Tab-separated table of C-alpha atoms in Angstrom:
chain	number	residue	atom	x	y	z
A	89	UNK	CA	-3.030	-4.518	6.936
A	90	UNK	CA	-0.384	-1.771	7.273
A	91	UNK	CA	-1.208	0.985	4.783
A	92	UNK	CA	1.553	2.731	3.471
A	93	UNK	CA	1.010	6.558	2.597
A	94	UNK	CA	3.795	8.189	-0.228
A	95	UNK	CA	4.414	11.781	-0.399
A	96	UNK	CA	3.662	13.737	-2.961
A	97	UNK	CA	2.761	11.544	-5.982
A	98	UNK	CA	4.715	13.399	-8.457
A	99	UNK	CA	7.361	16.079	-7.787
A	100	UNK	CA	9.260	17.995	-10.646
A	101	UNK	CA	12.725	18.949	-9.814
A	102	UNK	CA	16.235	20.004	-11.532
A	103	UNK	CA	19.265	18.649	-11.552
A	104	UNK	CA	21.313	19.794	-8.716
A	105	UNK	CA	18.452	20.017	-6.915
A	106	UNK	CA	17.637	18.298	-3.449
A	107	UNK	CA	14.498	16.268	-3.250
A	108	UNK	CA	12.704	14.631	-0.273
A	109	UNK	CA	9.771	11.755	-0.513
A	110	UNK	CA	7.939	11.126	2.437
A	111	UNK	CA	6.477	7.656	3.151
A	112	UNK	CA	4.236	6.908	6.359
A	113	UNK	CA	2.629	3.793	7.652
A	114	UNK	CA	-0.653	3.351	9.076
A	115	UNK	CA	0.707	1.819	12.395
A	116	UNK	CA	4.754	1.502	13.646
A	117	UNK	CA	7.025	-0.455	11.639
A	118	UNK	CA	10.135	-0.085	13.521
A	119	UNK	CA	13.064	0.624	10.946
A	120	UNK	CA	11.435	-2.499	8.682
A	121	UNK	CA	11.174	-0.288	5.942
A	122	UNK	CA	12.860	-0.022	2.077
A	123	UNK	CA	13.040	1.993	-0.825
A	124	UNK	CA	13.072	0.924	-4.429
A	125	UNK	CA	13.614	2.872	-7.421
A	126	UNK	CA	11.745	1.913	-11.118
A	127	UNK	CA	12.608	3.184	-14.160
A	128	UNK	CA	9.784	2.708	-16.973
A	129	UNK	CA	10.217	-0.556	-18.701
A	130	UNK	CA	12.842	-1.978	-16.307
A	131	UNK	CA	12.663	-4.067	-12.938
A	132	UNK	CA	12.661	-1.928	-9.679
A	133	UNK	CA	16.190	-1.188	-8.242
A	134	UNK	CA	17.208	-1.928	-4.313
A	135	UNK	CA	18.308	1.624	-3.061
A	136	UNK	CA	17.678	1.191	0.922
A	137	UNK	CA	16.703	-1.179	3.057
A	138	UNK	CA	16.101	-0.999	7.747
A	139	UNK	CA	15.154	2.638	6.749
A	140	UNK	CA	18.767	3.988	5.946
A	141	UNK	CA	21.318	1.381	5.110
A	142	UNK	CA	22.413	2.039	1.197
A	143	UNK	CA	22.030	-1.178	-0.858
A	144	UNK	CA	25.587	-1.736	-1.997
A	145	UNK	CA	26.581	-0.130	-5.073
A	146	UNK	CA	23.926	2.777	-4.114
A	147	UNK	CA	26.031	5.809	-4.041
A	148	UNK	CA	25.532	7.958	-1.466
A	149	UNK	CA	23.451	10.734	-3.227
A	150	UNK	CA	20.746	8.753	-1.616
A	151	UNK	CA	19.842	8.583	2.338
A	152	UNK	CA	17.307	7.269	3.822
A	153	UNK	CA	15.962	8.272	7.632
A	154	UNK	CA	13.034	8.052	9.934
A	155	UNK	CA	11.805	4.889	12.652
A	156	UNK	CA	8.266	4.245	13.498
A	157	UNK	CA	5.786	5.508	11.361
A	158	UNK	CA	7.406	8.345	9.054
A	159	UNK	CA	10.209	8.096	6.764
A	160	UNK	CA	11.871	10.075	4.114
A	161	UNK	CA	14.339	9.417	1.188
A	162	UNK	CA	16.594	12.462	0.235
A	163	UNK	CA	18.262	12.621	-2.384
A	164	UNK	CA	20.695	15.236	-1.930
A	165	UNK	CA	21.522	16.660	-5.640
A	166	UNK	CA	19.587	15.223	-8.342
A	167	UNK	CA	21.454	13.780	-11.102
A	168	UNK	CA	19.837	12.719	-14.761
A	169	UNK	CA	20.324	9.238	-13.765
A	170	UNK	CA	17.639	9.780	-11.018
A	171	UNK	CA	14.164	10.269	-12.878
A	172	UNK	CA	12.216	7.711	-11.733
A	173	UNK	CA	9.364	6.246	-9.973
A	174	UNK	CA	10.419	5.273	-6.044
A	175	UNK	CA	8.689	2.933	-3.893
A	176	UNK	CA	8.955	2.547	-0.165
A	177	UNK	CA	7.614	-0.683	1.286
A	178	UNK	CA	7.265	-1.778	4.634
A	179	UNK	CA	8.380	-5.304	5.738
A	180	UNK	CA	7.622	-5.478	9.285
A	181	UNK	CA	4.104	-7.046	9.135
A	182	UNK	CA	2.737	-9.801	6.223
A	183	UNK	CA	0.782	-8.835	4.325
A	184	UNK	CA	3.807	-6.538	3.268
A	185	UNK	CA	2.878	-3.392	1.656
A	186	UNK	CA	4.238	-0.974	-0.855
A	187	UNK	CA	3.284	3.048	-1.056
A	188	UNK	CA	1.812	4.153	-3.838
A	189	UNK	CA	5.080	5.720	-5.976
A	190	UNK	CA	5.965	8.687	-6.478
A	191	UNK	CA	7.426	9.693	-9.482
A	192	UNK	CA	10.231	11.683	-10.067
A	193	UNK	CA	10.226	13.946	-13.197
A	194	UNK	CA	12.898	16.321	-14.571
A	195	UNK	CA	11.243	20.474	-14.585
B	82	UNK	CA	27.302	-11.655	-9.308
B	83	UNK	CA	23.725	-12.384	-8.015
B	84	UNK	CA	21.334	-13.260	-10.929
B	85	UNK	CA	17.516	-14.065	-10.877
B	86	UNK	CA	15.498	-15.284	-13.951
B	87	UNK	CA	12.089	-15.284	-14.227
B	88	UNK	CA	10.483	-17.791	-16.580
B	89	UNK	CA	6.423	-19.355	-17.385
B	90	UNK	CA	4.906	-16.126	-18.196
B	91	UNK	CA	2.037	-16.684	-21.135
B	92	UNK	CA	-1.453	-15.708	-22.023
B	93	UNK	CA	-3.578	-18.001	-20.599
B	94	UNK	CA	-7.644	-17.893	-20.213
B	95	UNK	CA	-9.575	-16.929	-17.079
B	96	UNK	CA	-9.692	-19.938	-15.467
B	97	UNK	CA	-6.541	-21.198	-16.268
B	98	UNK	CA	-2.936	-22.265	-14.621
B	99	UNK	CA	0.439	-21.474	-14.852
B	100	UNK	CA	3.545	-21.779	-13.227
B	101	UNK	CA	6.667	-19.280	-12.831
B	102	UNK	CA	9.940	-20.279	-12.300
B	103	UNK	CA	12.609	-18.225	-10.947
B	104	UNK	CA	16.548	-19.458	-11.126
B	105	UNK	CA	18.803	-18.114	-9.029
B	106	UNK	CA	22.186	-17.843	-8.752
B	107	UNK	CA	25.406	-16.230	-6.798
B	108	UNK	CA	24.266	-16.306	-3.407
B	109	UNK	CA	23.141	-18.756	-0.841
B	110	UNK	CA	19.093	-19.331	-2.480
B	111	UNK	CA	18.863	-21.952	0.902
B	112	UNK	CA	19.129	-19.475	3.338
B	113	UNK	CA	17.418	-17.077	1.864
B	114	UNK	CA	13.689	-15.576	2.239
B	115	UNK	CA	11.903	-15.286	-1.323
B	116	UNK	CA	9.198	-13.659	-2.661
B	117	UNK	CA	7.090	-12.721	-5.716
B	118	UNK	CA	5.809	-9.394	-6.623
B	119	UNK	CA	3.362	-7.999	-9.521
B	120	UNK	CA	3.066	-4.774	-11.117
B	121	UNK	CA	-0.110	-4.584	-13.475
B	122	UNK	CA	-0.112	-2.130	-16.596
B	123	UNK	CA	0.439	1.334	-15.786
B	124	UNK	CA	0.137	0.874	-11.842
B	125	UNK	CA	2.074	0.837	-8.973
B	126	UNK	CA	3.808	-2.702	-7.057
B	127	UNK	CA	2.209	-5.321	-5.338
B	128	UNK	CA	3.421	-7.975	-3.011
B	129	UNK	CA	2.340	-11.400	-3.873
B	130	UNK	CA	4.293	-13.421	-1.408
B	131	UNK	CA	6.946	-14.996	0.289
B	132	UNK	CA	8.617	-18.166	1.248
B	133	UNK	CA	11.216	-18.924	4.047
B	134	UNK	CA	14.645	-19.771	3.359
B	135	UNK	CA	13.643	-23.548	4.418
B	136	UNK	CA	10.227	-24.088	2.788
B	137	UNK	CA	8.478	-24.118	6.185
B	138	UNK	CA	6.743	-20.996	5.839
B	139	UNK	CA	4.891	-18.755	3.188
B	140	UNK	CA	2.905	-15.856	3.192
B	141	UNK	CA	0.252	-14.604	0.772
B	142	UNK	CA	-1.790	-11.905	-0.550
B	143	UNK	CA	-5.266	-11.739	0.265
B	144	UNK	CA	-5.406	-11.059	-3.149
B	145	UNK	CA	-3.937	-14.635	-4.304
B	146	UNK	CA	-4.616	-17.135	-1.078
B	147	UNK	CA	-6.240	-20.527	-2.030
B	148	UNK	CA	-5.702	-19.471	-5.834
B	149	UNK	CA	-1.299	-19.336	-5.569
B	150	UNK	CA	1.393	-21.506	-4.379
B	151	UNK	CA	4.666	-20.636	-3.567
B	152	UNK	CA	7.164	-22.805	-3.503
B	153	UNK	CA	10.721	-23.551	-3.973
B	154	UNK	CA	13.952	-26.495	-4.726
B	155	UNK	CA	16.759	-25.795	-2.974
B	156	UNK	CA	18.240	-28.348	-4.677
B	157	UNK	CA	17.927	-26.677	-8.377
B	158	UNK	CA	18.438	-22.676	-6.788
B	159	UNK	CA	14.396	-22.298	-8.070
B	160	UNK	CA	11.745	-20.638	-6.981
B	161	UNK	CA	8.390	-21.110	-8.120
B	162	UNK	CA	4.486	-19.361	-8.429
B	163	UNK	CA	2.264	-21.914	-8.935
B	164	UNK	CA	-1.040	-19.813	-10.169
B	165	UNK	CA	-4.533	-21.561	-10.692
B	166	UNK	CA	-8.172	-19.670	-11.408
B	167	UNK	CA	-6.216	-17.001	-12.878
B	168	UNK	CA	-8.686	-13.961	-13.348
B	169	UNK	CA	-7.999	-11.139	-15.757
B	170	UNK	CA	-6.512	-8.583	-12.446
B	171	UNK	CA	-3.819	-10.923	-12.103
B	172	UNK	CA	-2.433	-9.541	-15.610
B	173	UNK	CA	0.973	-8.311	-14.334
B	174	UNK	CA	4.340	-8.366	-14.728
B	175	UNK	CA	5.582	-10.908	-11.935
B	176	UNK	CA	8.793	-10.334	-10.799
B	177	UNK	CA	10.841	-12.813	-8.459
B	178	UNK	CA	12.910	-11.291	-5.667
B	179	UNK	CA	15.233	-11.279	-2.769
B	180	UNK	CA	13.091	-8.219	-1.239
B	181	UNK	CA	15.557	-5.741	0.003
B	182	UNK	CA	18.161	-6.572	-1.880
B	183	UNK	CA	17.883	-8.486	-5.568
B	184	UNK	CA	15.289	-8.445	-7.820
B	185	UNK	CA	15.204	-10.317	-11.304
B	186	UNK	CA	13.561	-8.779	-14.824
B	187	UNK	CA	10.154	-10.445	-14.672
B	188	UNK	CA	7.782	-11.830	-16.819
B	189	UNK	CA	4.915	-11.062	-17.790
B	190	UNK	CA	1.561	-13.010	-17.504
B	191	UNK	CA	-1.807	-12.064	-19.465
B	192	UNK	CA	-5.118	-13.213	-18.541
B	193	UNK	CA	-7.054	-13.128	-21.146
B	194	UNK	CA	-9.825	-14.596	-23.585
């Protein structure tokens, strides 16, 4: 199974601030690789999907990058909207995988 | 507007069954790949599995083979989870999804005596 590796596991940031999660899988994945975001109580959120094509309706505060094995989500300046948990998940190989989260908290 | 609806979640004992249903509505449901994901209390996501647009093919969890089903109607826009020998780490929220895109609210199953 492809192991999926989320970095860090908890990050505090402001708002205005730019943030970047790191996600990296055990073997190559190509560009077979999304991000989700999950706010507490409520269903996780499509933001990216083939590594750095915006969902639609994602505004472009996010971006998403990498091919391989190591990929990053940036969000580029944090708005109060954006404290959450985010997920990357890799859909190149079954069984598909998720990282571990990282979550997103306001400092 | 894209819309999926989760339905079937219950308490049910170790041992037990129970099926999820998932309507879905504004987009093609034939055509498109399905799947089911979990997230237990207080812990991260977890892919259950997924079904081709077609019924041909699924895919499962290591976790779930021989105990889950996935299937679907392409006639009614449903997707299903048909879950047998439930054990209490299969307490989750399930949630049914078009993976990189659509995802519905879940529902949540307990396993429990």
């Amino acid at each position: 199974d492809i192991q999926m590796t989320q970095s860090p596991s908890s990050l505090s940031a402001s708002v205005g601030d730019r943030v970047t999660i790191t996600c990296r899988a055990s073997q190559g994945i190509s560009n077979n690789l999304a991000w989700f975001q999950q706010k507490p109580g409520k269903a996780p959120k499509s933001l990216i999907y083939g590594a750095s094509s915006l969902h639609s309706g994602v505004p472009s505060n996010f971006s998403g990058s990498g091919s391989g094995t190591d990929f990053t989500l940036t969000l580029i300046s944090l708005q109060p909207e954006d404290f959450a948990t985010y997920y990357c998940q890799q859909y190149n190989n079954y069984p598909f995988t998720f990282g571990q989260g990282t979550k997103l908290e306001i400092k | 507007e894209v819309q999926l609806l989760e339905s079937g979640g219950d308490l049910v004992q170790p041992g037990g069954s129970l099926r999820l249903s998932c309507a879905a509505s504004g987009f093609t449901f034939s055509t498109s790949a399905m799947s089911w994901v979990r997230q237990a209390p207080r812990k991260g996501l977890e892919w259950v599995s997924t079904i081709s647009g077609s019924g041909g093919s699924s895919y499962y969890a290591d976790s779930v083979k021989g105990r889950f089903t996935i299937s679907r109607d392409n006639s009614k826009n449903t997707l299903y989870l048909q879950m047998n020998s439930l054990r209490a780490e299969d307490t989750a929220v399930y949630y049914c999804a078009q993976l990189t895109s659509h995802w519905g609210q879940g529902t949540l199953v307990t396993v429990s005596s």
